PDB file of C-alpha atoms in Angstrom:
ATOM      1  CA  MET Z   8      -4.782   1.656  21.457  1.00 57.00           C
ATOM      2  CA  ARG Z   9      -7.788  -0.229  20.169  1.00 69.00           C
ATOM      3  CA  ASN Z  10     -10.919  -0.397  22.180  1.00 73.00           C
ATOM      4  CA  TYR Z  11     -12.356  -3.116  19.623  1.00 80.00           C
ATOM      5  CA  LYS Z  12     -10.990  -6.422  18.065  1.00 83.00           C
ATOM      6  CA  ILE Z  13     -12.516  -7.293  14.890  1.00 86.00           C
ATOM      7  CA  ASP Z  14     -14.460 -10.350  14.299  1.00 90.00           C
ATOM      8  CA  GLU Z  15     -15.511 -12.540  11.133  1.00 92.00           C
ATOM      9  CA  LEU Z  16     -18.051 -10.579  10.100  1.00 94.00           C
ATOM     10  CA  ASP Z  17     -15.871  -7.417   9.796  1.00 93.00           C
ATOM     11  CA  GLN Z  18     -13.291  -9.503   7.779  1.00 89.00           C
ATOM     12  CA  GLN Z  19     -15.923 -10.518   5.496  1.00 93.00           C
ATOM     13  CA  ILE Z  20     -17.185  -6.762   4.902  1.00 94.00           C
ATOM     14  CA  ILE Z  21     -13.399  -5.807   4.501  1.00 90.00           C
ATOM     15  CA  THR Z  22     -12.908  -8.374   1.924  1.00 88.00           C
ATOM     16  CA  LEU Z  23     -15.712  -7.078  -0.192  1.00 91.00           C
ATOM     17  CA  LEU Z  24     -14.908  -3.338   0.368  1.00 91.00           C
ATOM     18  CA  SER Z  25     -11.192  -4.316  -0.734  1.00 86.00           C
ATOM     19  CA  GLU Z  26     -12.621  -5.198  -4.018  1.00 83.00           C
ATOM     20  CA  ASP Z  27     -15.062  -2.199  -4.462  1.00 87.00           C
ATOM     21  CA  ALA Z  28     -15.185   0.417  -1.774  1.00 91.00           C
ATOM     22  CA  ARG Z  29     -18.163   2.058  -3.398  1.00 92.00           C
ATOM     23  CA  LEU Z  30     -20.064  -0.893  -2.668  1.00 92.00           C
ATOM     24  CA  SER Z  31     -23.560   0.030  -0.877  1.00 92.00           C
ATOM     25  CA  ASN Z  32     -24.255  -1.034   2.587  1.00 94.00           C
ATOM     26  CA  ARG Z  33     -27.530  -2.477   1.152  1.00 95.00           C
ATOM     27  CA  LYS Z  34     -25.432  -4.761  -1.388  1.00 95.00           C
ATOM     28  CA  ILE Z  35     -23.017  -5.753   1.155  1.00 96.00           C
ATOM     29  CA  ALA Z  36     -26.017  -6.662   3.821  1.00 97.00           C
ATOM     30  CA  ALA Z  37     -27.759  -8.573   0.774  1.00 96.00           C
ATOM     31  CA  GLU Z  38     -24.720 -10.460   0.006  1.00 95.00           C
ATOM     32  CA  LEU Z  39     -23.736 -11.504   3.929  1.00 96.00           C
ATOM     33  CA  GLY Z  40     -27.221 -11.800   5.287  1.00 96.00           C
ATOM     34  CA  PHE Z  41     -27.163  -9.069   7.731  1.00 96.00           C
ATOM     35  CA  THR Z  42     -29.359  -5.783   7.945  1.00 96.00           C
ATOM     36  CA  GLU Z  43     -28.158  -2.417   6.539  1.00 96.00           C
ATOM     37  CA  GLY Z  44     -27.910  -0.847   9.856  1.00 96.00           C
ATOM     38  CA  THR Z  45     -25.508  -3.681  11.280  1.00 96.00           C
ATOM     39  CA  ILE Z  46     -23.147  -3.332   8.266  1.00 96.00           C
ATOM     40  CA  ARG Z  47     -23.089   0.449   8.340  1.00 95.00           C
ATOM     41  CA  SER Z  48     -22.342   0.469  12.033  1.00 96.00           C
ATOM     42  CA  ARG Z  49     -19.469  -1.961  11.435  1.00 95.00           C
ATOM     43  CA  VAL Z  50     -17.995   0.284   8.541  1.00 94.00           C
ATOM     44  CA  LYS Z  51     -18.238   3.039  10.849  1.00 93.00           C
ATOM     45  CA  ARG Z  52     -16.299   1.019  13.603  1.00 93.00           C
ATOM     46  CA  LEU Z  53     -13.817  -0.127  11.478  1.00 92.00           C
ATOM     47  CA  GLU Z  54     -13.048   3.336  10.476  1.00 90.00           C
ATOM     48  CA  ASP Z  55     -13.036   4.790  13.550  1.00 89.00           C
ATOM     49  CA  GLU Z  56     -11.153   2.226  15.135  1.00 88.00           C
ATOM     50  CA  ASN Z  57      -8.334   3.021  12.542  1.00 85.00           C
ATOM     51  CA  TYR Z  58      -8.997  -0.552  10.721  1.00 88.00           C
ATOM     52  CA  ILE Z  59      -9.989   0.584   7.545  1.00 88.00           C
ATOM     53  CA  ARG Z  60      -9.571   3.339   5.178  1.00 87.00           C
ATOM     54  CA  PHE Z  61     -11.447   3.934   1.752  1.00 90.00           C
ATOM     55  CA  THR Z  62      -9.414   5.757  -1.004  1.00 87.00           C
ATOM     56  CA  ALA Z  63      -8.815   6.221  -4.481  1.00 88.00           C
ATOM     57  CA  VAL Z  64      -5.917   4.122  -6.009  1.00 86.00           C
ATOM     58  CA  THR Z  65      -4.707   5.646  -9.474  1.00 85.00           C
ATOM     59  CA  ASN Z  66      -2.849   3.330 -11.784  1.00 84.00           C
ATOM     60  CA  MET Z  67       0.775   4.008 -12.018  1.00 79.00           C
ATOM     61  CA  GLU Z  68       1.031   3.073 -15.856  1.00 78.00           C
ATOM     62  CA  HIS Z  69      -0.643   6.548 -16.636  1.00 77.00           C
ATOM     63  CA  MET Z  70       2.425   8.247 -15.419  1.00 78.00           C
ATOM     64  CA  LYS Z  71       5.068   9.192 -18.313  1.00 80.00           C
ATOM     65  CA  THR Z  72       7.761   7.248 -16.846  1.00 83.00           C
ATOM     66  CA  PRO Z  73       6.942   5.367 -13.622  1.00 85.00           C
ATOM     67  CA  LEU Z  74       9.821   3.808 -11.874  1.00 90.00           C
ATOM     68  CA  LEU Z  75       9.641   2.269  -8.376  1.00 90.00           C
ATOM     69  CA  ALA Z  76      12.491   2.163  -6.213  1.00 93.00           C
ATOM     70  CA  GLN Z  77      13.625   0.877  -2.941  1.00 93.00           C
ATOM     71  CA  ILE Z  78      16.213   2.825  -0.961  1.00 94.00           C
ATOM     72  CA  GLY Z  79      17.892   1.377   1.836  1.00 95.00           C
ATOM     73  CA  ILE Z  80      19.447   3.819   4.460  1.00 96.00           C
ATOM     74  CA  HIS Z  81      22.200   3.561   7.178  1.00 96.00           C
ATOM     75  CA  ALA Z  82      21.963   6.238   9.685  1.00 96.00           C
ATOM     76  CA  GLU Z  83      23.880   7.241  12.869  1.00 96.00           C
ATOM     77  CA  GLN Z  84      22.227   5.225  15.725  1.00 94.00           C
ATOM     78  CA  ASP Z  85      20.749   8.185  17.551  1.00 95.00           C
ATOM     79  CA  MET Z  86      19.510   9.909  14.491  1.00 95.00           C
ATOM     80  CA  ILE Z  87      17.391   6.836  12.841  1.00 95.00           C
ATOM     81  CA  LYS Z  88      13.861   8.304  13.938  1.00 94.00           C
ATOM     82  CA  GLN Z  89      14.740  11.913  12.811  1.00 95.00           C
ATOM     83  CA  VAL Z  90      16.183  10.513   9.462  1.00 96.00           C
ATOM     84  CA  ALA Z  91      13.159   8.586   8.787  1.00 95.00           C
ATOM     85  CA  GLU Z  92      10.918  11.675   9.596  1.00 94.00           C
ATOM     86  CA  GLU Z  93      12.845  13.712   7.082  1.00 95.00           C
ATOM     87  CA  VAL Z  94      12.502  10.933   4.447  1.00 95.00           C
ATOM     88  CA  ALA Z  95       8.771  10.639   4.934  1.00 93.00           C
ATOM     89  CA  LYS Z  96       8.611  14.078   3.781  1.00 93.00           C
ATOM     90  CA  PHE Z  97       9.634  13.712  -0.036  1.00 93.00           C
ATOM     91  CA  SER Z  98       6.599  13.686  -1.932  1.00 89.00           C
ATOM     92  CA  GLN Z  99       7.975  10.643  -4.284  1.00 90.00           C
ATOM     93  CA  ILE Z 100       8.434   8.707  -1.034  1.00 92.00           C
ATOM     94  CA  ASN Z 101       5.481   6.160  -0.591  1.00 88.00           C
ATOM     95  CA  ALA Z 102       6.718   4.135   2.579  1.00 89.00           C
ATOM     96  CA  VAL Z 103       9.295   4.962   4.977  1.00 93.00           C
ATOM     97  CA  ILE Z 104       9.886   1.520   7.767  1.00 93.00           C
ATOM     98  CA  ILE Z 105      12.453   1.630  10.413  1.00 94.00           C
ATOM     99  CA  LEU Z 106      14.323  -1.932  10.073  1.00 94.00           C
ATOM    100  CA  LEU Z 107      16.272  -3.959  12.287  1.00 94.00           C
ATOM    101  CA  GLY Z 108      18.435  -5.961   9.946  1.00 89.00           C
ATOM    102  CA  ARG Z 109      19.662  -4.940   6.430  1.00 91.00           C
ATOM    103  CA  PHE Z 110      19.438  -1.338   6.883  1.00 94.00           C
ATOM    104  CA  ASP Z 111      18.267   1.172   9.603  1.00 96.00           C
ATOM    105  CA  ILE Z 112      15.485   2.639   7.299  1.00 96.00           C
ATOM    106  CA  PHE Z 113      13.865   1.380   4.284  1.00 95.00           C
ATOM    107  CA  ALA Z 114      11.977   3.704   2.065  1.00 94.00           C
ATOM    108  CA  ILE Z 115       9.887   2.756  -0.976  1.00 91.00           C
ATOM    109  CA  GLY Z 116       9.260   5.518  -3.744  1.00 91.00           C
ATOM    110  CA  LEU Z 117       7.631   6.145  -7.038  1.00 90.00           C
ATOM    111  CA  PHE Z 118       9.527   8.360  -9.399  1.00 92.00           C
ATOM    112  CA  GLU Z 119       9.184   9.946 -12.891  1.00 90.00           C
ATOM    113  CA  GLY Z 120      12.466   8.133 -14.286  1.00 90.00           C
ATOM    114  CA  LEU Z 121      15.942   7.352 -13.268  1.00 92.00           C
ATOM    115  CA  ALA Z 122      17.083  11.150 -13.082  1.00 93.00           C
ATOM    116  CA  GLU Z 123      14.594  11.719 -10.299  1.00 94.00           C
ATOM    117  CA  VAL Z 124      15.694   8.711  -8.336  1.00 94.00           C
ATOM    118  CA  GLN Z 125      19.036   9.742  -8.504  1.00 93.00           C
ATOM    119  CA  GLN Z 126      18.017  13.430  -7.635  1.00 93.00           C
ATOM    120  CA  VAL Z 127      15.966  12.316  -4.494  1.00 94.00           C
ATOM    121  CA  ALA Z 128      18.183   9.219  -3.465  1.00 92.00           C
ATOM    122  CA  SER Z 129      21.908  10.441  -4.185  1.00 87.00           C
ATOM    123  CA  ASN Z 130      21.356  13.846  -3.518  1.00 89.00           C
ATOM    124  CA  GLN Z 131      18.723  14.749  -1.245  1.00 95.00           C
ATOM    125  CA  ILE Z 132      18.655  12.025   1.179  1.00 96.00           C
ATOM    126  CA  LEU Z 133      22.365  11.334   1.082  1.00 94.00           C
ATOM    127  CA  ASP Z 134      22.742  14.724   2.180  1.00 94.00           C
ATOM    128  CA  LEU Z 135      20.421  15.028   5.110  1.00 95.00           C
ATOM    129  CA  LYS Z 136      21.775  14.973   8.683  1.00 95.00           C
ATOM    130  CA  GLY Z 137      22.658  11.577  10.126  1.00 96.00           C
ATOM    131  CA  VAL Z 138      22.761   9.519   6.772  1.00 96.00           C
ATOM    132  CA  ARG Z 139      25.633   7.306   6.557  1.00 95.00           C
ATOM    133  CA  LEU Z 140      25.062   5.434   3.263  1.00 94.00           C
ATOM    134  CA  VAL Z 141      22.371   5.350   0.753  1.00 95.00           C
ATOM    135  CA  GLU Z 142      21.768   2.084  -1.621  1.00 94.00           C
ATOM    136  CA  THR Z 143      19.106   1.971  -4.134  1.00 93.00           C
ATOM    137  CA  SER Z 144      17.650  -1.122  -6.071  1.00 92.00           C
ATOM    138  CA  LEU Z 145      15.204  -0.301  -8.978  1.00 93.00           C
ATOM    139  CA  VAL Z 146      12.198  -2.314  -9.313  1.00 91.00           C
ATOM    140  CA  VAL Z 147      11.990  -4.008 -12.682  1.00 89.00           C
ATOM    141  CA  ASP Z 148       8.566  -6.039 -12.532  1.00 87.00           C
ATOM    142  CA  VAL Z 149       6.031  -6.275  -9.867  1.00 86.00           C
ATOM    143  CA  ALA Z 150       4.907  -9.644  -9.527  1.00 85.00           C
ATOM    144  CA  LYS Z 151       2.548  -9.542  -6.624  1.00 84.00           C
ATOM    145  CA  TYR Z 152       1.055  -6.258  -4.846  1.00 80.00           C
ATOM    146  CA  ASP Z 153      -1.400  -7.047  -2.290  1.00 71.00           C
ATOM    147  CA  ASN Z 154      -3.351  -3.498  -2.064  1.00 65.00           C
ATOM    148  CA  ARG Z 155      -5.553  -4.878   0.613  1.00 61.00           C
ATOM    149  CA  VAL Z 156      -3.164  -4.215   3.296  1.00 63.00           C
ATOM    150  CA  ALA Z 157      -1.443  -1.318   4.457  1.00 66.00           C
ATOM    151  CA  LYS Z 158      -0.198   0.437   7.672  1.00 65.00           C
ATOM    152  CA  ILE Z 159      -3.077   2.992   8.388  1.00 61.00           C
ATOM    153  CA  VAL Z 160      -0.469   5.735  10.090  1.00 62.00           C
ATOM    154  CA  HIS Z 161      -2.607   8.721  10.096  1.00 54.00           C
ATOM    155  CA  PRO Z 162      -5.771   8.468  12.730  1.00 46.00           C
ATOM    156  CA  LEU Z 163      -9.100   9.357  10.927  1.00 43.00           C
ATOM    157  CA  SER Z 164      -9.472  12.977  12.696  1.00 43.00           C
ATOM    158  CA  GLU Z 165      -5.984  14.067  11.023  1.00 44.00           C
ATOM    159  CA  TYR Z 166      -7.480  13.097   7.507  1.00 41.00           C
ATOM    160  CA  SER Z 167     -10.957  14.875   8.355  1.00 40.00           C
ATOM    161  CA  LEU Z 168      -9.071  18.105   9.695  1.00 40.00           C
ATOM    162  CA  GLU Z 169      -6.605  18.201   6.594  1.00 41.00           C
ATOM    163  CA  PHE Z 170      -9.688  17.831   4.078  1.00 40.00           C
ATOM    164  CA  ALA Z 171     -11.628  20.222   6.053  1.00 38.00           C
ATOM    165  CA  ALA Z 172      -8.827  23.012   5.590  1.00 37.00           C
ATOM    166  CA  LYS Z 173      -8.996  22.722   1.824  1.00 33.00           C
TER     167      LYS Z 173
ATOM    168  CA  MET R  30      -4.042  -4.301 -19.126  1.00 53.00           C
ATOM    169  CA  SER R  31      -5.264  -0.737 -18.571  1.00 60.00           C
ATOM    170  CA  ASP R  32      -6.350   1.372 -21.307  1.00 67.00           C
ATOM    171  CA  GLN R  33      -3.246   3.337 -22.359  1.00 68.00           C
ATOM    172  CA  ASN R  34      -5.111   5.839 -24.191  1.00 78.00           C
ATOM    173  CA  PHE R  35      -7.133   6.743 -21.142  1.00 84.00           C
ATOM    174  CA  GLU R  36      -6.457  10.512 -20.153  1.00 87.00           C
ATOM    175  CA  PHE R  37      -7.777  12.082 -17.070  1.00 90.00           C
ATOM    176  CA  SER R  38     -10.003  15.128 -17.518  1.00 93.00           C
ATOM    177  CA  ASP R  39      -9.985  17.837 -14.790  1.00 94.00           C
ATOM    178  CA  LEU R  40     -13.356  16.852 -13.835  1.00 95.00           C
ATOM    179  CA  ASP R  41     -11.683  13.236 -13.081  1.00 95.00           C
ATOM    180  CA  ARG R  42      -8.895  14.835 -11.229  1.00 93.00           C
ATOM    181  CA  SER R  43     -11.274  16.685  -9.049  1.00 95.00           C
ATOM    182  CA  ILE R  44     -13.181  13.683  -8.471  1.00 96.00           C
ATOM    183  CA  ILE R  45     -10.028  11.349  -7.416  1.00 93.00           C
ATOM    184  CA  THR R  46      -8.983  14.023  -4.950  1.00 92.00           C
ATOM    185  CA  ILE R  47     -12.393  13.734  -3.500  1.00 94.00           C
ATOM    186  CA  LEU R  48     -12.144  10.077  -3.251  1.00 93.00           C
ATOM    187  CA  LYS R  49      -8.681   9.735  -2.049  1.00 88.00           C
ATOM    188  CA  LYS R  50      -9.812  11.577   1.183  1.00 88.00           C
ATOM    189  CA  ASP R  51     -12.816   9.562   1.425  1.00 90.00           C
ATOM    190  CA  GLY R  52     -13.542   6.737  -0.797  1.00 91.00           C
ATOM    191  CA  ARG R  53     -17.156   6.212  -0.055  1.00 92.00           C
ATOM    192  CA  THR R  54     -18.109   9.850  -0.531  1.00 93.00           C
ATOM    193  CA  SER R  55     -21.553   9.405  -2.313  1.00 93.00           C
ATOM    194  CA  ASN R  56     -22.155  10.523  -6.002  1.00 95.00           C
ATOM    195  CA  GLN R  57     -24.359  13.111  -4.983  1.00 96.00           C
ATOM    196  CA  LYS R  58     -22.240  14.745  -2.313  1.00 96.00           C
ATOM    197  CA  ILE R  59     -19.387  14.796  -4.861  1.00 97.00           C
ATOM    198  CA  ALA R  60     -21.642  16.194  -7.629  1.00 97.00           C
ATOM    199  CA  ASP R  61     -22.780  19.045  -5.059  1.00 97.00           C
ATOM    200  CA  MET R  62     -19.147  19.984  -3.961  1.00 96.00           C
ATOM    201  CA  LEU R  63     -18.171  20.048  -7.852  1.00 96.00           C
ATOM    202  CA  ASN R  64     -21.190  21.686  -9.063  1.00 96.00           C
ATOM    203  CA  VAL R  65     -22.208  18.811 -11.504  1.00 97.00           C
ATOM    204  CA  THR R  66     -24.942  16.374 -11.863  1.00 97.00           C
ATOM    205  CA  THR R  67     -24.727  13.351  -9.993  1.00 96.00           C
ATOM    206  CA  SER R  68     -24.825  11.086 -13.371  1.00 96.00           C
ATOM    207  CA  MET R  69     -21.850  12.877 -14.513  1.00 96.00           C
ATOM    208  CA  VAL R  70     -19.932  11.806 -11.605  1.00 96.00           C
ATOM    209  CA  ALA R  71     -21.369   8.403 -11.788  1.00 96.00           C
ATOM    210  CA  THR R  72     -20.414   8.354 -15.448  1.00 96.00           C
ATOM    211  CA  ARG R  73     -16.867   9.607 -14.985  1.00 96.00           C
ATOM    212  CA  ILE R  74     -15.914   7.159 -12.385  1.00 95.00           C
ATOM    213  CA  ARG R  75     -17.198   4.076 -14.073  1.00 94.00           C
ATOM    214  CA  ARG R  76     -15.342   5.263 -16.991  1.00 94.00           C
ATOM    215  CA  MET R  77     -11.880   5.508 -15.156  1.00 93.00           C
ATOM    216  CA  GLU R  78     -12.833   2.321 -13.419  1.00 91.00           C
ATOM    217  CA  GLN R  79     -13.150   0.501 -16.715  1.00 91.00           C
ATOM    218  CA  ALA R  80     -10.227   2.111 -18.091  1.00 90.00           C
ATOM    219  CA  LYS R  81      -8.316   0.526 -14.866  1.00 87.00           C
ATOM    220  CA  ALA R  82      -7.127   3.852 -14.417  1.00 89.00           C
ATOM    221  CA  MET R  83      -8.142   4.282 -10.952  1.00 90.00           C
ATOM    222  CA  LYS R  84     -10.194   2.101  -8.534  1.00 88.00           C
ATOM    223  CA  VAL R  85     -11.790   2.866  -5.203  1.00 90.00           C
ATOM    224  CA  VAL R  86     -10.633   0.335  -2.516  1.00 87.00           C
ATOM    225  CA  ALA R  87     -10.677  -0.452   1.115  1.00 87.00           C
ATOM    226  CA  VAL R  88      -7.189  -0.475   2.673  1.00 85.00           C
ATOM    227  CA  SER R  89      -7.135  -2.429   5.830  1.00 83.00           C
ATOM    228  CA  ASP R  90      -4.355  -2.104   8.452  1.00 83.00           C
ATOM    229  CA  PHE R  91      -2.104  -5.022   8.762  1.00 81.00           C
ATOM    230  CA  SER R  92      -3.628  -5.691  12.236  1.00 79.00           C
ATOM    231  CA  ALA R  93      -7.091  -6.345  10.835  1.00 81.00           C
ATOM    232  CA  PHE R  94      -5.778  -9.469   9.269  1.00 78.00           C
ATOM    233  CA  ASP R  95      -3.753 -10.036  12.439  1.00 78.00           C
ATOM    234  CA  TYR R  96      -0.634  -9.385  10.517  1.00 82.00           C
ATOM    235  CA  ASN R  97       1.611  -8.185  13.437  1.00 83.00           C
ATOM    236  CA  VAL R  98       5.257  -9.216  12.074  1.00 90.00           C
ATOM    237  CA  LEU R  99       6.382  -7.516   9.021  1.00 90.00           C
ATOM    238  CA  LEU R 100       9.669  -8.682   7.080  1.00 93.00           C
ATOM    239  CA  PRO R 101      11.129  -7.031   4.180  1.00 93.00           C
ATOM    240  CA  ILE R 102      13.338  -9.508   2.708  1.00 94.00           C
ATOM    241  CA  GLY R 103      16.084  -9.679  -0.158  1.00 95.00           C
ATOM    242  CA  VAL R 104      16.127 -12.586  -2.368  1.00 96.00           C
ATOM    243  CA  ASP R 105      19.006 -13.842  -4.394  1.00 96.00           C
ATOM    244  CA  VAL R 106      18.715 -16.337  -6.927  1.00 96.00           C
ATOM    245  CA  LYS R 107      20.517 -19.256  -8.682  1.00 94.00           C
ATOM    246  CA  GLY R 108      19.982 -21.796 -11.160  1.00 93.00           C
ATOM    247  CA  ARG R 109      16.610 -20.509 -12.201  1.00 94.00           C
ATOM    248  CA  ARG R 110      14.965 -17.741 -13.811  1.00 95.00           C
ATOM    249  CA  ALA R 111      14.127 -15.263 -11.027  1.00 95.00           C
ATOM    250  CA  ASN R 112      10.725 -14.417 -12.884  1.00 95.00           C
ATOM    251  CA  ASP R 113       9.852 -18.013 -11.928  1.00 96.00           C
ATOM    252  CA  VAL R 114      10.975 -17.677  -8.403  1.00 97.00           C
ATOM    253  CA  ALA R 115       8.945 -14.659  -7.969  1.00 96.00           C
ATOM    254  CA  ALA R 116       5.736 -16.418  -9.402  1.00 96.00           C
ATOM    255  CA  ASP R 117       6.204 -19.158  -6.885  1.00 96.00           C
ATOM    256  CA  LEU R 118       6.794 -16.525  -4.015  1.00 96.00           C
ATOM    257  CA  ALA R 119       3.401 -14.645  -5.286  1.00 94.00           C
ATOM    258  CA  LYS R 120       1.654 -17.719  -4.368  1.00 94.00           C
ATOM    259  CA  LEU R 121       2.369 -17.730  -1.077  1.00 94.00           C
ATOM    260  CA  GLU R 122      -0.599 -16.186   1.442  1.00 90.00           C
ATOM    261  CA  GLU R 123       2.012 -14.634   3.695  1.00 91.00           C
ATOM    262  CA  VAL R 124       3.798 -12.767   1.095  1.00 93.00           C
ATOM    263  CA  ALA R 125       2.014  -9.345   0.445  1.00 89.00           C
ATOM    264  CA  VAL R 126       4.655  -7.953  -2.304  1.00 90.00           C
ATOM    265  CA  VAL R 127       6.871  -9.541  -4.457  1.00 93.00           C
ATOM    266  CA  GLN R 128       8.998  -7.065  -6.824  1.00 93.00           C
ATOM    267  CA  LEU R 129      11.860  -8.253  -9.233  1.00 94.00           C
ATOM    268  CA  VAL R 130      14.511  -5.557  -8.602  1.00 94.00           C
ATOM    269  CA  SER R 131      17.975  -4.553  -9.807  1.00 92.00           C
ATOM    270  CA  GLY R 132      20.386  -3.884  -7.114  1.00 84.00           C
ATOM    271  CA  ARG R 133      22.046  -5.853  -4.473  1.00 89.00           C
ATOM    272  CA  HIS R 134      19.261  -8.617  -4.678  1.00 94.00           C
ATOM    273  CA  ASP R 135      17.145 -10.118  -7.503  1.00 96.00           C
ATOM    274  CA  ILE R 136      13.897 -10.341  -5.807  1.00 96.00           C
ATOM    275  CA  GLU R 137      12.619  -8.293  -2.732  1.00 94.00           C
ATOM    276  CA  ILE R 138       9.420  -9.545  -0.742  1.00 95.00           C
ATOM    277  CA  LEU R 139       7.512  -8.198   2.027  1.00 92.00           C
ATOM    278  CA  VAL R 140       6.263 -11.194   4.204  1.00 93.00           C
ATOM    279  CA  THR R 141       3.498 -10.601   6.921  1.00 91.00           C
ATOM    280  CA  LEU R 142       2.914 -13.051   9.644  1.00 92.00           C
ATOM    281  CA  PRO R 143       0.595 -13.186  12.757  1.00 90.00           C
ATOM    282  CA  SER R 144       3.555 -13.487  15.321  1.00 90.00           C
ATOM    283  CA  MET R 145       7.064 -14.815  15.668  1.00 90.00           C
ATOM    284  CA  ASP R 146       5.797 -18.358  16.350  1.00 92.00           C
ATOM    285  CA  ASP R 147       4.674 -18.538  12.827  1.00 93.00           C
ATOM    286  CA  MET R 148       8.103 -17.976  11.611  1.00 91.00           C
ATOM    287  CA  SER R 149       9.451 -21.576  11.424  1.00 91.00           C
ATOM    288  CA  GLY R 150       6.455 -23.104   9.397  1.00 91.00           C
ATOM    289  CA  PHE R 151       6.762 -20.144   7.014  1.00 93.00           C
ATOM    290  CA  LEU R 152      10.510 -20.663   6.575  1.00 89.00           C
ATOM    291  CA  LEU R 153      10.897 -24.270   6.744  1.00 88.00           C
ATOM    292  CA  GLU R 154       7.833 -25.688   5.411  1.00 91.00           C
ATOM    293  CA  LYS R 155       6.905 -22.941   2.477  1.00 93.00           C
ATOM    294  CA  LEU R 156       9.841 -20.428   1.613  1.00 92.00           C
ATOM    295  CA  SER R 157      12.640 -23.356   1.665  1.00 88.00           C
ATOM    296  CA  LYS R 158      10.386 -25.594  -0.638  1.00 91.00           C
ATOM    297  CA  ILE R 159      10.979 -23.216  -3.248  1.00 95.00           C
ATOM    298  CA  LYS R 160      13.793 -23.991  -5.981  1.00 95.00           C
ATOM    299  CA  GLY R 161      16.276 -21.575  -6.899  1.00 96.00           C
ATOM    300  CA  ILE R 162      16.434 -19.460  -3.928  1.00 95.00           C
ATOM    301  CA  ARG R 163      20.213 -19.102  -3.044  1.00 93.00           C
ATOM    302  CA  ASN R 164      20.157 -16.550  -0.110  1.00 92.00           C
ATOM    303  CA  LEU R 165      18.042 -14.566   2.071  1.00 92.00           C
ATOM    304  CA  ASP R 166      18.433 -11.370   3.265  1.00 93.00           C
ATOM    305  CA  PRO R 167      15.943 -10.532   6.106  1.00 92.00           C
ATOM    306  CA  SER R 168      14.750  -7.730   8.383  1.00 93.00           C
ATOM    307  CA  PHE R 169      12.241  -7.204  10.833  1.00 91.00           C
ATOM    308  CA  ALA R 170      10.323  -3.958  10.483  1.00 91.00           C
ATOM    309  CA  VAL R 171      10.435  -2.204  13.804  1.00 89.00           C
ATOM    310  CA  ASP R 172       8.198   0.980  13.190  1.00 88.00           C
ATOM    311  CA  ILE R 173       6.526   2.385  10.096  1.00 86.00           C
ATOM    312  CA  ILE R 174       6.558   6.096   9.600  1.00 86.00           C
ATOM    313  CA  LYS R 175       4.698   6.296   6.468  1.00 84.00           C
ATOM    314  CA  TYR R 176       3.033   4.114   4.225  1.00 82.00           C
ATOM    315  CA  ASP R 177       0.953   5.446   1.512  1.00 75.00           C
ATOM    316  CA  PHE R 178       0.254   3.727  -1.814  1.00 69.00           C
ATOM    317  CA  ASP R 179      -2.338   5.812  -3.573  1.00 68.00           C
ATOM    318  CA  VAL R 180      -0.522   5.265  -6.781  1.00 65.00           C
ATOM    319  CA  ALA R 181       0.030   1.700  -7.632  1.00 65.00           C
ATOM    320  CA  PRO R 182      -0.066  -1.096 -10.240  1.00 63.00           C
ATOM    321  CA  ILE R 183      -3.661  -1.924 -10.682  1.00 60.00           C
TER     322      ILE R 183
END
């Protein structure tokens, strides 16, 4: 899928940008002892190869009653992929992972309060065709959250198209 | 701790919408798109960052750090406070997320490993050294359909 395997310089650039994505190429170049041009082409390649994405993250403390919930779903074996794709459509759901083990599908969502968790998990998801069982777990506290890593699912081109359309 | 009194203005929201798409859009370009001055954009971004209401980050794919195996694991605790067990789990480099939960398990973690070969070292040398873990309920991530955390604890 990828033509390029990242090296140590790429990882150093990523580490700096994961703290502050708005650092200028000039500052990164000075910090790491390379030219601005080298840094610019590295950053571009990392983006083009879907290794990295720059985004604004807002603090969930600024929601009224933020509640993270994890929803484990058991689905009919021949419908796992379809169910996962349906679950991914809910705006409250941030992550949908197909699992081997505890559940067939593991979904993580951010909700405005318990009523919304109940509405989405126990009503809407359970009602989807192919869903056999839903088990919800509420997040009480987050002891660690490494937002440097994620799965970059959409290729860059889709992002730019979507943006151009707005 | 974030500034709880901070409220996003309409301009802030417009800036965030642009930065969510591309966090490295220049202040100049944002200013042009929103018809405001460059210094207004710079001030608002700085203000939001200082209030810890927003930050602009590089998110890298798991594979950029050579994490190819993802394991969501439910952890049950006994004989020790779940908070303390969670704090120990959080110290492990391979553990990307630690959440205290109410549900079937006490703690949910997301473990990231380069390959299956790293499993025994992680399980036997690191995880099993943590006191108070009664049971692990592991699973393998087979496919990731959506992974989009643009609202998160900062």
